[in-house]
Amino acid sequence: MEKKIHETMCHGPMNAEDDIFLKQIKALRIDHVYRNELSKHRDVMLRAADLDEERIQELSSRDEKAKQLKETEADEKRREKERIVEARIAEEKRRQEERIAEEKRREEERLAAEEARRAEEERRETLRRLRADIERCRREAEERAERYRKAMEEEARKEAIRQAELRKAREAAQAAMQKKNDDAIIQQFILYDAKWAELKSDVPHHSIMAAQLPWPILVNNTPVHAITYNLVQEFVFHPLRPGLDGKTRRDKVKMEMLRYHPDKFNSRILDKVLDSERGLVVELGGSVARILTQMMAEEVESEK
């Protein structure tokens, strides 16, 4: 048994627990030998002291019991040793399984680490390529944006030139139109003053219509009976009216009031108007006189 245990333990490295186990086995073996020798000496001495039959039978019976007891103890010790050996074998098997499991775990960890390393390298390579693609796309986008910006600048420059030319042409046309309009307005003022000059002359007239008289309005095709405050004000203070440089607003109103004063206007104008329109002329002259009187009052009030 001891040899079998020793051979079992020799299959692997021995530790402190293994040494203790061997010492226990040796102690059991020594105790067993000692007990056997002691029993033998005691039996010899007893037999020498008493050799009668009854004693011999008694000793024989006791020896038989002792033998059976020893065999029982031997069986128990043998089973105990076998249990210890089996436990030691099971422990060794467990340790071996643990070593195998540990080696497997380490191998799995190594493989996992290797796989993780490869995955990390692939991730970094993918990231590098992605960054390179992004950088390339960014450069291409910047180049496209630059080309587009230059094209838009060129288009804007051409459009600015075209708009400037259009603006110049439009301004020239507007200036020409404005000059034409201004000339037309100036001609109306000249005609207005010319009509008054003719009315003040001694040239005889007996068939002048109301619409042919000089009324202080600029709107063409406006019926003479539609004379309003705003139309008269525009006419009297118009900046294009010639011959009034240096005159104040009050002077301009006064000049017109002298022309349309009811007594002077009626005595000077009515004899030259058609009989059928004299009533209308008196009404229009009075309306203009009232408007001019209102304008003068406003100018006097504004000068206070």
Short mmCIF file of C-alpha atoms in Angstrom, two decimals:
data_model
loop_
_atom_site.label_atom_id
_atom_site.label_comp_id
_atom_site.label_asym_id
_atom_site.label_seq_id
_atom_site.Cartn_x
_atom_site.Cartn_y
_atom_site.Cartn_z
CA MET A 1 0.00 0.00 0.00
CA GLU A 2 2.78 2.43 0.97
CA LYS A 3 4.59 1.66 -2.28
CA LYS A 4 1.41 2.31 -4.31
CA ILE A 5 0.88 5.63 -2.54
CA HIS A 6 4.49 6.62 -3.14
CA GLU A 7 4.22 5.73 -6.84
CA THR A 8 0.99 7.76 -7.14
CA MET A 9 2.60 10.82 -5.62
CA CYS A 10 5.62 10.57 -7.82
CA HIS A 11 3.50 11.40 -10.88
CA GLY A 12 3.53 15.10 -9.97
CA PRO A 13 5.50 17.57 -7.86
CA MET A 14 5.15 17.08 -4.06
CA ASN A 15 4.11 19.95 -1.83
CA ALA A 16 3.79 20.39 1.96
CA GLU A 17 0.49 18.53 2.09
CA ASP A 18 2.05 15.54 0.34
CA ASP A 19 4.91 15.39 2.93
CA ILE A 20 2.44 15.45 5.82
CA PHE A 21 0.40 12.69 4.20
CA LEU A 22 3.51 10.43 3.83
CA LYS A 23 4.50 10.97 7.45
CA GLN A 24 1.02 9.94 8.60
CA ILE A 25 1.23 6.74 6.52
CA LYS A 26 4.64 5.83 8.02
CA ALA A 27 3.35 6.45 11.55
CA LEU A 28 0.42 4.12 10.95
CA ARG A 29 2.76 1.41 9.64
CA ILE A 30 5.12 1.66 12.68
CA ASP A 31 2.19 1.54 15.11
CA HIS A 32 0.82 -1.53 13.38
CA VAL A 33 4.18 -3.40 13.65
CA TYR A 34 4.59 -2.41 17.30
CA ARG A 35 1.16 -3.70 18.22
CA ASN A 36 1.75 -7.04 16.49
CA GLU A 37 5.06 -7.65 18.29
CA LEU A 38 3.63 -6.68 21.66
CA SER A 39 0.72 -9.05 21.22
CA LYS A 40 3.06 -11.92 20.31
CA HIS A 41 5.26 -11.45 23.44
CA ARG A 42 2.25 -11.20 25.69
CA ASP A 43 0.80 -14.42 24.32
CA VAL A 44 4.08 -16.31 24.86
CA MET A 45 4.30 -15.16 28.45
CA LEU A 46 0.73 -16.10 29.20
CA ARG A 47 1.13 -19.52 27.70
CA ALA A 48 4.25 -20.16 29.72
CA ALA A 49 2.50 -19.24 32.98
CA ASP A 50 -0.60 -21.28 32.58
CA LEU A 51 -0.72 -24.32 30.42
CA ASP A 52 -3.91 -25.89 31.59
CA GLU A 53 -6.48 -26.81 29.05
CA GLU A 54 -9.08 -24.34 30.15
CA ARG A 55 -6.60 -21.54 30.07
CA ILE A 56 -5.42 -22.67 26.72
CA GLN A 57 -8.97 -22.67 25.39
CA GLU A 58 -9.58 -19.30 26.91
CA LEU A 59 -6.43 -17.94 25.38
CA SER A 60 -7.27 -19.60 22.13
CA SER A 61 -10.70 -18.00 22.14
CA ARG A 62 -9.21 -14.68 23.05
CA ASP A 63 -6.56 -15.06 20.39
CA GLU A 64 -9.24 -15.79 17.87
CA LYS A 65 -11.12 -12.69 18.91
CA ALA A 66 -7.94 -10.70 18.91
CA LYS A 67 -7.15 -12.03 15.49
CA GLN A 68 -10.60 -11.12 14.24
CA LEU A 69 -10.25 -7.71 15.84
CA LYS A 70 -6.88 -7.24 14.23
CA GLU A 71 -8.25 -8.33 10.90
CA THR A 72 -11.15 -5.92 11.35
CA GLU A 73 -8.75 -3.14 12.31
CA ALA A 74 -6.52 -4.10 9.42
CA ASP A 75 -9.50 -3.98 7.05
CA GLU A 76 -10.52 -0.59 8.42
CA LYS A 77 -6.98 0.72 8.12
CA ARG A 78 -6.73 -0.71 4.64
CA ARG A 79 -10.04 0.90 3.65
CA GLU A 80 -8.90 4.15 5.28
CA LYS A 81 -5.66 4.03 3.35
CA GLU A 82 -7.57 3.27 0.16
CA ARG A 83 -9.94 6.16 0.89
CA ILE A 84 -6.97 8.44 1.47
CA VAL A 85 -5.36 7.22 -1.75
CA GLU A 86 -8.60 7.66 -3.65
CA ALA A 87 -9.00 11.12 -2.17
CA ARG A 88 -5.42 11.93 -3.10
CA ILE A 89 -6.00 10.60 -6.63
CA ALA A 90 -9.25 12.57 -6.88
CA GLU A 91 -7.46 15.68 -5.62
CA GLU A 92 -4.70 15.14 -8.14
CA LYS A 93 -7.30 14.64 -10.86
CA ARG A 94 -9.05 17.81 -9.78
CA ARG A 95 -5.78 19.70 -9.83
CA GLN A 96 -4.97 18.25 -13.22
CA GLU A 97 -8.39 19.31 -14.50
CA GLU A 98 -7.85 22.75 -13.00
CA ARG A 99 -4.45 22.98 -14.71
CA ILE A 100 -6.01 21.91 -17.99
CA ALA A 101 -8.86 24.38 -17.50
CA GLU A 102 -6.38 27.13 -16.60
CA GLU A 103 -4.27 26.34 -19.64
CA LYS A 104 -7.42 26.35 -21.77
CA ARG A 105 -8.50 29.66 -20.24
CA ARG A 106 -5.09 31.18 -20.86
CA GLU A 107 -5.14 29.92 -24.43
CA GLU A 108 -8.61 31.32 -24.92
CA GLU A 109 -7.46 34.63 -23.43
CA ARG A 110 -4.43 34.61 -25.71
CA LEU A 111 -6.61 33.90 -28.74
CA ALA A 112 -9.10 36.55 -27.63
CA ALA A 113 -6.29 39.05 -27.14
CA GLU A 114 -4.89 38.17 -30.55
CA GLU A 115 -8.33 38.57 -32.09
CA ALA A 116 -8.80 41.87 -30.27
CA ARG A 117 -5.39 43.03 -31.50
CA ARG A 118 -6.27 42.13 -35.09
CA ALA A 119 -9.67 43.81 -34.70
CA GLU A 120 -7.99 46.92 -33.30
CA GLU A 121 -5.54 46.98 -36.18
CA GLU A 122 -8.41 46.60 -38.65
CA ARG A 123 -10.33 49.34 -36.86
CA ARG A 124 -7.35 51.68 -36.98
CA GLU A 125 -6.78 50.89 -40.64
CA THR A 126 -10.46 51.48 -41.39
CA LEU A 127 -10.34 54.72 -39.43
CA ARG A 128 -7.18 55.79 -41.27
CA ARG A 129 -8.81 55.11 -44.63
CA LEU A 130 -11.97 56.88 -43.52
CA ARG A 131 -9.99 59.92 -42.43
CA ALA A 132 -8.11 59.87 -45.71
CA ASP A 133 -11.40 59.71 -47.61
CA ILE A 134 -12.82 62.53 -45.50
CA GLU A 135 -9.72 64.64 -46.11
CA ARG A 136 -9.88 63.93 -49.83
CA CYS A 137 -13.58 64.81 -49.92
CA ARG A 138 -12.86 67.96 -47.93
CA ARG A 139 -10.14 69.04 -50.37
CA GLU A 140 -12.36 68.26 -53.34
CA ALA A 141 -15.23 70.18 -51.73
CA GLU A 142 -12.94 73.14 -51.06
CA GLU A 143 -11.69 73.03 -54.64
CA ARG A 144 -15.27 72.88 -55.95
CA ALA A 145 -16.26 75.70 -53.62
CA GLU A 146 -13.29 77.76 -54.78
CA ARG A 147 -14.14 77.15 -58.43
CA TYR A 148 -17.77 77.98 -57.73
CA ARG A 149 -16.77 81.11 -55.81
CA LYS A 150 -14.57 82.31 -58.66
CA ALA A 151 -17.30 81.52 -61.18
CA MET A 152 -19.83 83.39 -59.06
CA GLU A 153 -17.45 86.31 -58.66
CA GLU A 154 -16.95 86.43 -62.42
CA GLU A 155 -20.68 86.16 -62.97
CA ALA A 156 -21.27 88.85 -60.35
CA ARG A 157 -18.66 91.07 -62.01
CA LYS A 158 -20.31 90.64 -65.40
CA GLU A 159 -23.74 91.17 -63.86
CA ALA A 160 -22.49 94.30 -62.08
CA ILE A 161 -21.17 95.65 -65.38
CA ARG A 162 -24.44 94.79 -67.08
CA GLN A 163 -26.47 96.35 -64.29
CA ALA A 164 -24.26 99.43 -64.33
CA GLU A 165 -24.78 99.77 -68.06
CA LEU A 166 -28.51 99.25 -67.62
CA ARG A 167 -28.55 101.75 -64.78
CA LYS A 168 -26.69 104.29 -66.86
CA ALA A 169 -29.05 103.74 -69.76
CA ARG A 170 -32.03 103.93 -67.44
CA GLU A 171 -30.72 107.03 -65.74
CA ALA A 172 -30.00 108.59 -69.11
CA ALA A 173 -33.51 107.73 -70.27
CA GLN A 174 -34.97 109.01 -67.02
CA ALA A 175 -32.88 112.15 -67.28
CA ALA A 176 -34.05 112.65 -70.85
CA MET A 177 -37.62 111.99 -69.82
CA GLN A 178 -37.26 114.24 -66.80
CA LYS A 179 -35.75 116.97 -68.99
CA LYS A 180 -38.58 116.53 -71.42
CA ASN A 181 -41.10 116.72 -68.59
CA ASP A 182 -39.30 119.66 -67.06
CA ASP A 183 -39.21 121.39 -70.43
CA ALA A 184 -42.93 120.75 -70.82
CA ILE A 185 -43.59 122.22 -67.37
CA ILE A 186 -41.39 125.22 -68.12
CA GLN A 187 -43.26 125.70 -71.37
CA GLN A 188 -46.53 125.72 -69.41
CA PHE A 189 -45.15 128.46 -67.16
CA ILE A 190 -43.92 130.41 -70.19
CA LEU A 191 -47.32 130.03 -71.87
CA TYR A 192 -49.04 131.07 -68.64
CA ASP A 193 -46.98 134.25 -68.37
CA ALA A 194 -47.40 134.92 -72.11
CA LYS A 195 -51.20 134.68 -71.83
CA TRP A 196 -51.20 137.14 -68.95
CA ALA A 197 -49.00 139.50 -70.90
CA GLU A 198 -51.40 139.31 -73.83
CA LEU A 199 -54.42 139.87 -71.58
CA LYS A 200 -52.80 142.96 -70.09
CA SER A 201 -52.11 144.38 -73.58
CA ASP A 202 -54.53 146.49 -75.55
CA VAL A 203 -55.12 143.76 -78.12
CA PRO A 204 -58.89 143.42 -78.40
CA HIS A 205 -60.43 139.98 -77.66
CA HIS A 206 -64.11 139.15 -77.52
CA SER A 207 -64.23 135.36 -78.01
CA ILE A 208 -61.90 133.81 -75.42
CA MET A 209 -63.22 130.63 -73.82
CA ALA A 210 -62.74 129.88 -70.09
CA ALA A 211 -60.40 126.97 -70.84
CA GLN A 212 -58.13 129.30 -72.86
CA LEU A 213 -57.47 131.67 -69.96
CA PRO A 214 -54.27 131.30 -67.88
CA TRP A 215 -55.21 129.31 -64.77
CA PRO A 216 -52.58 128.44 -62.09
CA ILE A 217 -52.57 124.64 -62.60
CA LEU A 218 -50.10 122.25 -64.29
CA VAL A 219 -52.15 119.11 -64.79
CA ASN A 220 -52.86 118.64 -68.47
CA ASN A 221 -56.38 117.86 -69.61
CA THR A 222 -57.76 118.93 -66.24
CA PRO A 223 -61.11 120.73 -66.54
CA VAL A 224 -60.81 124.31 -65.37
CA HIS A 225 -63.70 123.81 -62.97
CA ALA A 226 -61.59 121.14 -61.16
CA ILE A 227 -59.11 123.70 -59.76
CA THR A 228 -58.12 122.70 -56.19
CA TYR A 229 -55.96 124.05 -53.41
CA ASN A 230 -53.25 121.42 -54.01
CA LEU A 231 -53.04 122.13 -57.74
CA VAL A 232 -52.70 125.88 -57.19
CA GLN A 233 -50.11 125.39 -54.43
CA GLU A 234 -48.04 123.09 -56.66
CA PHE A 235 -48.15 125.67 -59.48
CA VAL A 236 -47.24 128.71 -57.37
CA PHE A 237 -44.32 127.08 -55.51
CA HIS A 238 -43.00 124.85 -58.30
CA PRO A 239 -39.16 124.90 -58.36
CA LEU A 240 -38.99 124.98 -62.18
CA ARG A 241 -41.03 128.14 -62.54
CA PRO A 242 -38.76 130.61 -64.37
CA GLY A 243 -38.18 134.27 -63.52
CA LEU A 244 -38.83 133.95 -59.78
CA ASP A 245 -35.30 133.53 -58.45
CA GLY A 246 -34.83 135.38 -55.18
CA LYS A 247 -38.54 135.72 -54.49
CA THR A 248 -39.97 134.38 -51.24
CA ARG A 249 -42.98 132.10 -51.01
CA ARG A 250 -44.97 135.05 -49.80
CA ASP A 251 -43.88 137.15 -52.81
CA LYS A 252 -44.95 134.37 -55.18
CA VAL A 253 -48.40 134.16 -53.62
CA LYS A 254 -48.76 137.93 -53.61
CA MET A 255 -47.93 138.13 -57.31
CA GLU A 256 -50.74 135.72 -58.14
CA MET A 257 -53.18 137.42 -55.77
CA LEU A 258 -52.71 140.68 -57.69
CA ARG A 259 -53.64 138.89 -60.89
CA TYR A 260 -56.77 137.24 -59.51
CA HIS A 261 -58.04 140.05 -57.33
CA PRO A 262 -61.78 140.03 -58.14
CA ASP A 263 -62.02 143.72 -59.08
CA LYS A 264 -58.97 143.73 -61.37
CA PHE A 265 -59.66 140.24 -62.77
CA ASN A 266 -63.27 140.95 -63.67
CA SER A 267 -62.64 144.40 -65.11
CA ARG A 268 -59.69 143.27 -67.17
CA ILE A 269 -60.76 139.80 -68.30
CA LEU A 270 -64.54 139.56 -68.60
CA ASP A 271 -64.85 141.84 -71.65
CA LYS A 272 -62.55 139.45 -73.56
CA VAL A 273 -64.50 136.28 -72.70
CA LEU A 274 -67.43 134.81 -74.55
CA ASP A 275 -70.70 135.99 -73.10
CA SER A 276 -71.78 132.38 -72.49
CA GLU A 277 -68.76 131.63 -70.28
CA ARG A 278 -68.44 134.86 -68.30
CA GLY A 279 -70.33 133.39 -65.33
CA LEU A 280 -67.94 130.40 -65.20
CA VAL A 281 -64.90 132.68 -65.43
CA VAL A 282 -66.18 134.84 -62.56
CA GLU A 283 -66.73 131.68 -60.47
CA LEU A 284 -63.28 130.22 -61.26
CA GLY A 285 -61.54 133.54 -60.67
CA GLY A 286 -63.22 133.86 -57.29
CA SER A 287 -62.22 130.28 -56.39
CA VAL A 288 -58.59 130.95 -57.29
CA ALA A 289 -58.65 134.21 -55.31
CA ARG A 290 -59.94 132.43 -52.21
CA ILE A 291 -57.28 129.70 -52.52
CA LEU A 292 -54.54 132.31 -52.84
CA THR A 293 -55.92 134.21 -49.83
CA GLN A 294 -55.74 130.97 -47.78
CA MET A 295 -52.19 130.33 -48.94
CA MET A 296 -51.12 133.85 -47.98
CA ALA A 297 -52.64 133.45 -44.53
CA GLU A 298 -50.70 130.20 -44.05
CA GLU A 299 -47.44 131.83 -45.16
CA VAL A 300 -47.95 134.76 -42.80
CA GLU A 301 -48.70 132.36 -39.96
CA SER A 302 -45.60 130.27 -40.70
CA GLU A 303 -43.37 133.38 -40.58
CA LYS A 304 -44.43 134.29 -37.05
#
